[in-house]
């Protein structure tokens, strides 16, 4: 870390730069600094006031949004990395990528991000973050050891990225019998794996050993809220946690490829319903580790009730502990935050919301509205005080497409669809913002009311930490007079642009970002960063009620 206040992306941005090495198919490039990106005023809900200035107005709140860290046990027996070989087969489009060259370094990238967020201030309000919101896929494969590392990183503590035996036993090992993966320890500077030969990836002997060492994390110094994602719920974010997979997780057999006669046309179906089918081919023997055991939703929630956690449970309530649910609300002076559990334990990466949760959401929204529109279109007056509402969940509107019953009960009926949920939210005018992740892409969308397109809320999807551009998002709410301004600013972790010794956690985080930028089909040349109107933006809304009613700290 630089020791000073970190620069924001309004001051400078990062992009792919000079060629460091040439590969047969593409060059490997450095990350370089380029000009900052000013805020763009988004006016879809109405024209801005004359003379609008970003910093003008009364600060209401400052928070940060982080999502899709996918902290990975890179030696797990039930990660089917060999499926990356099928990247060009459309039958595997919803499955790959399973493995990323940078993933062994992700814990260091998350640590660097959190330390950076501890030092930032909002450009519109001048406030430090008062709250952090995570929106799921903090881990990769629904494992106990992955969850422990996530909590150690955020609360502060010892992070143990390694698992299994005393040496690394995974697909990036020099002696792993598959050259499709980047092997930083591989023989010779040019190596024999696809990434070094075709894409110019570097030769870093000893990197994995350094990356997987135990280290102490500082933790996030502000209260943070948690969220349940599909990678917390399912094997590789897709497959049911069957008895066969639970056994394989703590076992000593890691698959090397598909079994003979595998039906590629059923690949997604099998991964969803019977993921152990991918364990039936050739295997390598690895060191078993009981710490890799599968977690349940109840265990995920319970693990957040650690001594000293702020807030206790990180948003999850005593009711969640009792009934094993993961949806909750959390009130701050400025807003009510409502966390939705959009995951389907019946399998599939896409999201859904069951009707019981939709009914719970209706009641929680009504509690913070003096008036709203009932399902029949009639106005409902409540006598309650108005409060701004921020929804957050792993999936957003466009990825709530899972039609499987979340409970798995055949008579429970289909879940509430995205159109049904959107119509419900539009009946409650105090909903101003929905934060989510899942797509690993920056995107900002106005969600206009069907009956009155001048009213609605903003849906803000933030990119992942694991993939380029490896960023978090700073969000400020400002009372700008006749409008509510939601000011969003992307944040890069404040580490060296180029790694030096690779002996420090900052250097490993820097290398993680450089590797992510060079990932074929998903790096700096992809669309994951979004366009300018998805990044540093000032989102304008007509206040749903007089904002002088909003309390501030």
Coordinates of C-alpha atoms in Angstrom, one line a residue:
X1 CA 0.0 0.0 0.0
X2 CA 1.1 3.5 -0.8
X3 CA 0.5 4.9 2.8
X4 CA -1.6 7.8 1.5
X5 CA -5.2 8.1 0.6
X6 CA -5.7 5.7 -2.4
X7 CA -6.4 7.2 -5.8
X8 CA -9.9 6.6 -7.1
X9 CA -10.7 5.8 -10.7
X10 CA -11.8 9.5 -11.1
X11 CA -8.0 10.2 -10.6
X12 CA -6.6 7.4 -12.7
X13 CA -7.7 4.2 -14.4
X14 CA -5.9 1.0 -15.2
X15 CA -5.8 -0.6 -18.7
X16 CA -3.8 -3.1 -20.7
X17 CA -0.5 -1.7 -21.7
X18 CA 2.9 -2.5 -23.3
X19 CA 3.7 -6.0 -24.5
X20 CA 5.9 -7.9 -21.9
X21 CA 6.1 -11.3 -23.8
X22 CA 4.8 -12.6 -27.0
X23 CA 2.8 -15.8 -27.3
X24 CA 1.9 -17.7 -30.5
X25 CA -1.7 -16.6 -30.3
X26 CA -1.6 -13.3 -28.3
X27 CA 0.8 -11.1 -26.4
X28 CA 1.0 -10.9 -22.6
X29 CA 0.7 -7.2 -21.6
X30 CA 1.5 -5.1 -18.6
X31 CA -1.1 -3.1 -16.7
X32 CA -0.6 0.6 -17.1
X33 CA -2.1 3.8 -15.7
X34 CA -4.3 6.0 -17.9
X35 CA -6.4 9.1 -17.3
X36 CA -9.2 9.1 -14.7
X37 CA -12.8 8.9 -15.6
X38 CA -15.2 11.7 -14.5
X39 CA -18.7 10.9 -13.2
X40 CA -21.4 10.9 -15.8
X41 CA -24.9 12.1 -14.8
X42 CA -27.5 9.5 -15.7
X43 CA -30.8 11.3 -16.4
X44 CA -33.2 8.5 -17.4
X45 CA -35.6 9.4 -14.6
X46 CA -35.6 13.1 -15.5
X47 CA -33.3 16.0 -16.5
X48 CA -30.8 17.2 -13.9
X49 CA -31.3 20.5 -12.2
X50 CA -29.6 23.5 -13.8
X51 CA -26.1 23.9 -12.4
X52 CA -26.0 20.4 -10.8
X53 CA -22.7 19.8 -9.0
X54 CA -21.6 16.4 -7.8
X55 CA -20.6 17.4 -4.3
X56 CA -23.6 19.7 -3.7
X57 CA -26.1 18.6 -1.2
X58 CA -26.5 16.9 2.2
X59 CA -24.6 13.6 2.6
X60 CA -26.9 10.8 3.5
X61 CA -24.7 7.7 3.4
X62 CA -21.5 6.2 2.1
X63 CA -21.1 2.5 1.5
X64 CA -19.0 0.0 -0.6
X65 CA -20.2 -2.9 -2.7
X66 CA -18.0 -6.0 -3.2
X67 CA -19.1 -9.1 -5.0
X68 CA -17.9 -12.4 -6.6
X69 CA -14.6 -12.9 -4.9
X70 CA -14.8 -16.6 -5.5
X71 CA -12.1 -17.5 -2.9
X72 CA -11.1 -21.0 -4.2
X73 CA -9.6 -24.1 -2.7
X74 CA -7.4 -24.6 -5.8
X75 CA -6.7 -28.2 -4.9
X76 CA -10.3 -29.3 -4.3
X77 CA -11.2 -32.8 -5.6
X78 CA -14.6 -31.7 -6.9
X79 CA -13.5 -28.8 -9.1
X80 CA -13.6 -30.2 -12.7
X81 CA -11.0 -27.9 -14.2
X82 CA -10.4 -30.2 -17.2
X83 CA -13.8 -28.9 -18.6
X84 CA -12.0 -25.8 -19.6
X85 CA -10.8 -27.8 -22.6
X86 CA -14.4 -27.5 -23.9
X87 CA -14.5 -23.7 -23.9
X88 CA -15.4 -23.6 -27.6
X89 CA -18.2 -26.1 -27.3
X90 CA -21.6 -24.3 -26.9
X91 CA -22.8 -27.3 -24.7
X92 CA -20.4 -26.1 -22.0
X93 CA -21.1 -22.3 -22.3
X94 CA -22.9 -22.3 -18.9
X95 CA -20.2 -24.4 -17.2
X96 CA -16.7 -22.9 -18.2
X97 CA -14.5 -21.4 -17.1
X98 CA -13.9 -23.6 -14.1
X99 CA -10.3 -22.6 -13.5
X100 CA -8.5 -19.3 -13.8
X101 CA -4.7 -18.8 -13.9
X102 CA -4.9 -16.1 -11.2
X103 CA -7.2 -17.9 -8.7
X104 CA -4.5 -19.1 -6.3
X105 CA -3.7 -15.4 -5.7
X106 CA -7.3 -14.2 -5.1
X107 CA -7.1 -14.1 -1.3
X108 CA -4.3 -11.6 -1.6
X109 CA -6.3 -9.5 -4.1
X110 CA -9.2 -9.5 -1.6
X111 CA -6.9 -8.5 1.3
X112 CA -5.5 -5.6 -0.8
X113 CA -9.0 -4.5 -1.7
X114 CA -10.2 -4.4 1.9
X115 CA -7.1 -2.5 3.1
X116 CA -7.7 0.0 0.3
X117 CA -11.4 0.4 1.2
X118 CA -10.3 1.1 4.8
X119 CA -8.6 4.3 3.5
X120 CA -10.9 5.7 0.9
X121 CA -13.4 8.6 1.1
X122 CA -16.3 9.3 -1.1
X123 CA -15.6 12.0 -3.7
X124 CA -19.1 13.4 -3.4
X125 CA -19.6 13.5 0.3
X126 CA -16.0 13.3 1.7
X127 CA -17.2 10.5 4.0
X128 CA -15.4 7.3 4.7
X129 CA -17.5 4.2 4.1
X130 CA -20.0 3.6 6.9
X131 CA -21.0 0.1 5.7
X132 CA -19.9 -2.6 3.3
X133 CA -22.3 -4.8 1.4
X134 CA -21.2 -8.1 -0.2
X135 CA -23.5 -9.8 -2.7
X136 CA -22.4 -13.4 -2.7
X137 CA -20.0 -15.8 -4.4
X138 CA -17.5 -14.9 -1.8
X139 CA -16.3 -18.5 -2.1
X140 CA -16.1 -20.9 -5.1
X141 CA -17.2 -24.4 -4.2
X142 CA -19.4 -24.3 -1.1
X143 CA -16.6 -25.6 1.1
X144 CA -15.9 -25.1 4.8
X145 CA -12.3 -24.1 4.4
X146 CA -13.2 -21.6 1.7
X147 CA -15.8 -20.0 4.0
X148 CA -13.3 -19.8 6.9
X149 CA -10.8 -17.9 4.7
X150 CA -13.6 -15.5 3.6
X151 CA -14.5 -14.7 7.2
X152 CA -10.8 -14.3 8.2
X153 CA -10.2 -11.9 5.4
X154 CA -13.2 -9.7 6.2
X155 CA -13.1 -9.9 10.0
X156 CA -9.3 -10.0 10.2
X157 CA -7.4 -13.1 11.1
X158 CA -5.3 -15.9 9.8
X159 CA -5.9 -16.9 6.1
X160 CA -5.0 -20.4 5.1
X161 CA -5.3 -20.7 1.3
X162 CA -3.5 -24.1 1.3
X163 CA -5.3 -27.5 1.8
X164 CA -4.5 -31.2 1.5
X165 CA -0.9 -32.3 1.8
X166 CA 2.4 -30.4 2.4
X167 CA 2.8 -29.6 -1.3
X168 CA 0.5 -28.2 -4.0
X169 CA -1.6 -30.9 -5.7
X170 CA -3.5 -29.2 -8.4
X171 CA -3.8 -28.6 -12.1
X172 CA -1.0 -25.9 -12.1
X173 CA 1.6 -28.3 -10.7
X174 CA 4.5 -29.0 -13.2
X175 CA 3.8 -32.8 -12.9
X176 CA 0.0 -32.5 -13.4
X177 CA -0.7 -34.6 -16.6
X178 CA -2.4 -31.8 -18.6
X179 CA -0.7 -28.9 -20.2
X180 CA -3.9 -26.9 -20.7
X181 CA -3.3 -24.9 -17.5
X182 CA -0.8 -22.2 -16.7
X183 CA 2.1 -23.8 -14.7
X184 CA 4.3 -21.0 -13.3
X185 CA 6.8 -23.5 -11.9
X186 CA 7.0 -25.4 -15.2
X187 CA 10.3 -26.4 -16.8
X188 CA 12.2 -23.6 -18.6
X189 CA 11.3 -20.0 -19.3
X190 CA 9.2 -20.9 -22.3
X191 CA 7.5 -23.9 -20.7
X192 CA 5.2 -26.4 -22.3
X193 CA 1.7 -25.3 -21.1
X194 CA -0.8 -23.6 -23.3
X195 CA -0.8 -20.3 -21.4
X196 CA 3.0 -19.8 -21.7
X197 CA 3.2 -21.1 -25.2
X198 CA 0.2 -19.4 -26.7
X199 CA -0.4 -16.3 -24.5
X200 CA 3.0 -15.4 -23.2
X201 CA 2.3 -16.0 -19.5
X202 CA 5.3 -15.7 -17.3
X203 CA 7.6 -18.2 -15.6
X204 CA 7.6 -17.8 -11.8
X205 CA 9.2 -20.7 -10.0
X206 CA 7.9 -21.0 -6.4
X207 CA 4.9 -18.7 -7.0
X208 CA 2.3 -21.2 -5.9
X209 CA 4.2 -22.1 -2.7
X210 CA 4.3 -18.3 -1.8
X211 CA 0.7 -17.7 -2.8
X212 CA -0.6 -20.5 -0.6
X213 CA 1.3 -19.6 2.6
X214 CA -0.8 -18.7 5.6
X215 CA -0.9 -14.9 6.2
X216 CA -2.6 -12.4 8.6
X217 CA -5.4 -10.3 7.2
X218 CA -6.2 -6.8 8.5
X219 CA -9.9 -7.1 7.9
X220 CA -12.5 -4.5 7.0
X221 CA -12.8 -1.8 9.6
X222 CA -16.4 -0.9 8.9
X223 CA -19.5 -3.0 9.6
X224 CA -20.3 -5.4 6.7
X225 CA -23.3 -7.3 5.5
X226 CA -23.1 -10.8 3.9
X227 CA -25.1 -12.5 1.2
X228 CA -25.6 -16.1 0.0
X229 CA -24.7 -16.8 -3.6
X230 CA -24.9 -19.8 -5.9
X231 CA -21.2 -20.7 -5.3
X232 CA -22.0 -20.8 -1.5
X233 CA -24.9 -23.1 -2.2
X234 CA -23.8 -25.5 -5.0
X235 CA -20.9 -27.5 -6.2
X236 CA -19.0 -25.2 -8.6
X237 CA -22.1 -22.9 -8.4
X238 CA -24.2 -25.2 -10.5
X239 CA -24.5 -28.7 -9.0
X240 CA -26.7 -30.1 -6.2
X241 CA -24.7 -31.1 -3.1
X242 CA -25.5 -34.8 -3.5
X243 CA -24.2 -37.4 -1.2
X244 CA -21.7 -38.5 -3.8
X245 CA -20.2 -35.0 -4.1
X246 CA -20.1 -34.6 -0.3
X247 CA -18.1 -37.8 0.0
X248 CA -15.8 -36.8 -2.9
X249 CA -15.0 -33.4 -1.4
X250 CA -13.3 -35.0 1.6
X251 CA -11.8 -37.8 -0.3
X252 CA -8.5 -38.4 -2.1
X253 CA -9.5 -38.8 -5.8
X254 CA -9.4 -35.9 -8.2
X255 CA -10.7 -36.4 -11.8
X256 CA -8.4 -35.8 -14.8
X257 CA -11.0 -36.0 -17.5
X258 CA -14.4 -37.2 -18.6
X259 CA -15.3 -40.9 -18.5
X260 CA -15.4 -42.9 -21.8
X261 CA -18.7 -42.5 -23.6
X262 CA -19.7 -39.3 -21.8
X263 CA -22.9 -37.7 -23.2
X264 CA -21.8 -34.1 -24.0
X265 CA -25.3 -33.2 -24.9
X266 CA -26.3 -33.7 -21.2
X267 CA -23.3 -32.0 -19.7
X268 CA -25.2 -29.2 -18.0
X269 CA -28.0 -31.4 -16.9
X270 CA -25.6 -33.9 -15.3
X271 CA -23.5 -31.2 -13.6
X272 CA -26.7 -29.8 -12.2
X273 CA -28.4 -33.0 -11.0
X274 CA -25.6 -35.6 -10.6
X275 CA -22.2 -33.8 -10.5
X276 CA -20.6 -37.0 -9.3
X277 CA -20.9 -38.3 -12.9
X278 CA -17.8 -36.1 -13.6
X279 CA -15.9 -38.2 -11.1
X280 CA -16.2 -41.4 -13.1
X281 CA -13.3 -40.9 -15.4
X282 CA -9.5 -41.2 -14.9
X283 CA -8.4 -39.8 -11.5
X284 CA -5.3 -38.7 -9.7
X285 CA -4.6 -39.5 -6.1
X286 CA -4.4 -36.4 -3.8
X287 CA -4.3 -35.8 -0.1
X288 CA -7.7 -36.0 1.5
X289 CA -8.7 -33.1 3.8
X290 CA -11.8 -33.0 6.1
X291 CA -11.7 -29.2 6.1
X292 CA -13.0 -29.3 2.5
X293 CA -16.4 -30.6 3.7
X294 CA -19.5 -29.1 2.1
X295 CA -21.4 -26.4 3.9
X296 CA -25.2 -26.0 4.2
X297 CA -27.0 -22.7 4.1
X298 CA -27.6 -23.0 7.9
X299 CA -23.8 -23.5 8.5
X300 CA -23.0 -20.5 6.3
X301 CA -25.3 -18.3 8.3
X302 CA -24.1 -19.7 11.7
X303 CA -20.4 -19.1 10.9
X304 CA -21.0 -15.3 10.7
X305 CA -21.9 -15.1 14.4
X306 CA -18.2 -14.8 15.4
X307 CA -17.2 -12.9 18.5
X308 CA -16.4 -9.3 17.6
X309 CA -18.2 -9.4 14.3
X310 CA -19.8 -6.1 13.3
X311 CA -22.7 -6.2 13.2
X312 CA -23.1 -9.6 15.0
X313 CA -24.0 -12.1 12.3
X314 CA -23.1 -9.6 9.5
X315 CA -26.8 -9.0 8.9
X316 CA -28.1 -12.5 9.4
X317 CA -30.6 -12.6 12.2
X318 CA -31.4 -15.0 15.1
X319 CA -34.4 -16.0 13.0
X320 CA -32.1 -17.0 10.1
X321 CA -30.1 -19.1 12.6
X322 CA -33.3 -20.9 13.8
X323 CA -34.9 -21.6 10.4
X324 CA -31.8 -21.9 8.2
X325 CA -32.8 -19.0 5.8
X326 CA -30.6 -16.4 4.4
X327 CA -32.9 -13.4 3.7
X328 CA -33.0 -10.6 6.2
X329 CA -33.2 -6.8 6.7
X330 CA -30.8 -4.4 8.3
X331 CA -31.7 -0.8 9.3
X332 CA -29.3 2.1 9.2
X333 CA -30.2 5.8 9.9
X334 CA -30.4 6.5 6.2
X335 CA -32.0 3.3 4.7
X336 CA -33.4 -0.1 5.2
X337 CA -31.2 -2.8 3.5
X338 CA -33.0 -5.9 2.4
X339 CA -31.0 -9.0 1.6
X340 CA -32.6 -11.5 -0.7
X341 CA -31.6 -15.2 -1.0
X342 CA -31.9 -15.7 -4.8
X343 CA -30.3 -19.2 -4.9
X344 CA -31.8 -22.5 -5.9
X345 CA -30.6 -25.5 -3.9
X346 CA -32.3 -27.7 -6.4
X347 CA -29.5 -26.8 -8.8
X348 CA -28.5 -24.3 -11.6
X349 CA -26.5 -21.2 -11.6
X350 CA -29.4 -18.8 -12.3
X351 CA -31.4 -17.3 -9.5
X352 CA -35.0 -17.4 -8.2
X353 CA -37.1 -16.2 -5.3
X354 CA -39.8 -18.4 -3.9
X355 CA -43.2 -17.2 -3.0
X356 CA -42.7 -17.4 0.7
X357 CA -39.7 -15.0 0.5
X358 CA -41.7 -12.7 -1.8
X359 CA -44.4 -12.5 0.8
X360 CA -41.8 -11.8 3.5
X361 CA -40.4 -9.0 1.2
X362 CA -43.9 -7.5 0.9
X363 CA -44.2 -7.2 4.6
X364 CA -40.7 -5.7 5.1
X365 CA -41.3 -3.1 2.4
X366 CA -44.6 -2.1 3.9
X367 CA -43.0 -1.4 7.3
X368 CA -41.0 1.4 5.8
X369 CA -43.6 3.1 3.6
X370 CA -46.3 5.5 4.7
X371 CA -48.1 4.5 1.6
X372 CA -47.7 2.1 -1.3
X373 CA -49.8 0.5 -4.0
X374 CA -51.4 -2.9 -3.2
X375 CA -51.4 -5.9 -5.5
X376 CA -54.9 -4.9 -6.7
X377 CA -53.7 -1.4 -7.6
X378 CA -55.3 0.4 -4.7
X379 CA -53.4 2.9 -2.6
X380 CA -52.6 1.6 0.9
X381 CA -51.9 3.9 3.8
X382 CA -49.9 2.5 6.7
X383 CA -49.1 5.1 9.3
X384 CA -45.5 4.0 9.2
X385 CA -42.6 6.4 8.7
X386 CA -40.9 6.5 5.3
X387 CA -37.4 5.2 4.9
X388 CA -35.2 4.7 1.8
X389 CA -34.9 1.1 0.7
X390 CA -31.8 -0.6 -0.8
X391 CA -32.3 -4.2 -2.0
X392 CA -29.2 -6.4 -2.4
X393 CA -28.8 -10.0 -3.6
X394 CA -26.5 -12.1 -5.6
X395 CA -28.6 -12.3 -8.8
X396 CA -30.2 -9.4 -10.5
X397 CA -33.4 -9.1 -12.4
X398 CA -32.1 -10.5 -15.7
X399 CA -30.6 -13.6 -14.1
X400 CA -33.6 -14.6 -12.0
X401 CA -34.5 -17.2 -14.7
X402 CA -34.2 -20.5 -12.7
X403 CA -37.6 -22.3 -13.0
X404 CA -36.7 -25.1 -10.6
X405 CA -38.5 -25.1 -7.3
X406 CA -36.1 -23.7 -4.7
X407 CA -37.3 -26.1 -2.0
X408 CA -37.0 -29.1 -4.2
X409 CA -40.6 -30.1 -3.3
X410 CA -42.5 -31.2 -6.4
X411 CA -45.8 -29.7 -5.2
X412 CA -44.4 -26.3 -4.2
X413 CA -44.8 -24.8 -7.6
X414 CA -42.5 -22.5 -9.6
X415 CA -40.7 -19.6 -8.0
X416 CA -41.7 -16.0 -8.5
X417 CA -40.4 -14.8 -11.9
X418 CA -38.3 -11.7 -12.5
X419 CA -41.3 -9.8 -14.0
X420 CA -43.4 -10.6 -10.9
X421 CA -40.7 -9.5 -8.5
X422 CA -40.0 -6.3 -10.5
X423 CA -43.7 -5.5 -10.5
X424 CA -43.8 -6.0 -6.7
X425 CA -40.9 -3.6 -6.1
X426 CA -42.4 -0.9 -8.3
X427 CA -45.4 -0.8 -6.0
X428 CA -43.1 0.5 -3.3
X429 CA -41.7 3.9 -4.2
X430 CA -39.1 4.1 -1.5
X431 CA -37.0 1.4 -3.2
X432 CA -34.3 3.4 -4.9
X433 CA -31.4 0.9 -5.5
X434 CA -30.8 -2.8 -6.1
X435 CA -27.2 -4.0 -5.7
X436 CA -26.1 -7.4 -7.1
X437 CA -23.4 -9.3 -8.9
X438 CA -23.2 -12.8 -10.5
X439 CA -22.4 -11.7 -14.1
X440 CA -18.9 -10.4 -13.2
X441 CA -19.7 -7.3 -15.2
X442 CA -20.2 -3.7 -14.4
X443 CA -23.7 -2.6 -15.4
X444 CA -26.1 0.2 -14.3
X445 CA -29.7 0.0 -15.5
X446 CA -32.8 2.2 -14.8
X447 CA -35.8 0.0 -13.8
X448 CA -38.7 2.2 -14.7
X449 CA -42.2 1.6 -13.4
X450 CA -44.6 0.3 -16.0
X451 CA -47.4 2.8 -15.1
X452 CA -45.1 5.8 -14.6
X453 CA -41.7 5.6 -16.4
X454 CA -40.5 8.7 -14.6
X455 CA -40.4 6.7 -11.4
X456 CA -38.6 3.5 -10.5
X457 CA -35.2 2.5 -9.1
X458 CA -31.6 1.9 -10.2
X459 CA -30.2 -1.6 -10.6
X460 CA -26.4 -1.5 -10.1
X461 CA -24.4 -4.7 -10.9
X462 CA -20.7 -4.6 -9.9
X463 CA -17.9 -6.5 -11.4
X464 CA -16.0 -9.3 -9.6
X465 CA -12.8 -9.2 -7.6
X466 CA -11.6 -12.5 -9.1
X467 CA -11.8 -11.4 -12.7
X468 CA -10.7 -8.2 -14.5
X469 CA -11.1 -5.4 -13.6
X470 CA -10.9 -6.7 -10.0
X471 CA -12.7 -3.7 -8.6
X472 CA -15.2 -2.7 -5.8
X473 CA -17.7 0.1 -6.0
X474 CA -18.1 3.1 -3.7
X475 CA -21.7 4.3 -3.4
X476 CA -22.8 7.6 -1.9
X477 CA -26.4 8.8 -1.3
X478 CA -26.8 12.6 -1.4
X479 CA -29.8 14.8 -0.9
X480 CA -29.2 17.2 -3.8
X481 CA -32.3 19.4 -3.2
X482 CA -35.1 18.4 -5.5
X483 CA -33.4 15.0 -6.3
X484 CA -31.7 12.1 -4.7
X485 CA -28.2 11.5 -6.2
X486 CA -26.7 8.0 -6.0
X487 CA -23.0 8.5 -6.8
X488 CA -21.0 5.4 -7.8
X489 CA -17.2 5.3 -8.1
X490 CA -15.1 2.3 -9.0
X491 CA -12.2 1.4 -6.8
X492 CA -8.9 -0.4 -7.7
X493 CA -6.9 -1.9 -4.9
X494 CA -3.9 0.4 -4.2
X495 CA -1.0 -1.8 -5.0
X496 CA 1.9 -1.5 -7.4
X497 CA 0.9 -1.6 -11.0
X498 CA 3.6 -4.2 -11.7
X499 CA 4.7 -6.8 -9.1
X500 CA 8.3 -6.8 -8.0
X501 CA 9.6 -9.5 -5.7
X502 CA 6.4 -11.5 -5.3
X503 CA 7.4 -11.9 -1.6
X504 CA 4.7 -9.5 -0.3
X505 CA 0.9 -9.9 -0.3
X506 CA 0.7 -6.6 -2.2
X507 CA 2.9 -8.0 -5.0
X508 CA 0.8 -11.1 -5.2
X509 CA -2.3 -9.0 -5.5
X510 CA -0.7 -6.9 -8.2
X511 CA 0.2 -10.1 -10.1
X512 CA -3.4 -11.4 -9.7
X513 CA -4.7 -8.3 -11.5
X514 CA -2.1 -8.5 -14.2
X515 CA -2.9 -12.2 -14.9
X516 CA -6.6 -11.4 -14.9
X517 CA -6.0 -8.6 -17.4
X518 CA -4.4 -11.2 -19.7
X519 CA -6.9 -13.9 -19.4
X520 CA -8.0 -15.1 -22.9
X521 CA -11.6 -14.1 -23.6
X522 CA -12.1 -12.6 -20.1
X523 CA -9.4 -10.1 -19.6
X524 CA -8.9 -6.4 -20.3
X525 CA -10.1 -6.9 -23.8
X526 CA -13.5 -8.3 -22.7
X527 CA -16.6 -6.3 -21.8
X528 CA -16.4 -7.1 -18.0
X529 CA -15.5 -3.5 -17.1
X530 CA -18.7 -2.3 -18.8
X531 CA -18.8 1.1 -20.5
X532 CA -18.3 4.5 -19.0
X533 CA -22.0 4.8 -18.0
X534 CA -21.7 1.6 -16.0
X535 CA -18.8 2.8 -13.8
X536 CA -18.4 6.3 -12.4
X537 CA -21.9 7.7 -12.5
X538 CA -24.3 10.0 -10.6
X539 CA -27.7 8.4 -10.7
X540 CA -30.6 10.8 -10.3
X541 CA -34.0 10.1 -8.9
X542 CA -37.0 12.2 -7.8
X543 CA -37.2 11.7 -4.0
X544 CA -40.0 9.3 -3.1
X545 CA -40.6 11.5 0.0
X546 CA -39.0 14.7 1.5
X547 CA -35.4 13.7 2.1
X548 CA -35.2 16.0 5.2
X549 CA -36.9 13.0 6.9
X550 CA -33.8 10.9 6.3
X551 CA -31.6 10.7 9.4
X552 CA -27.9 10.8 9.1
X553 CA -25.2 10.0 11.6

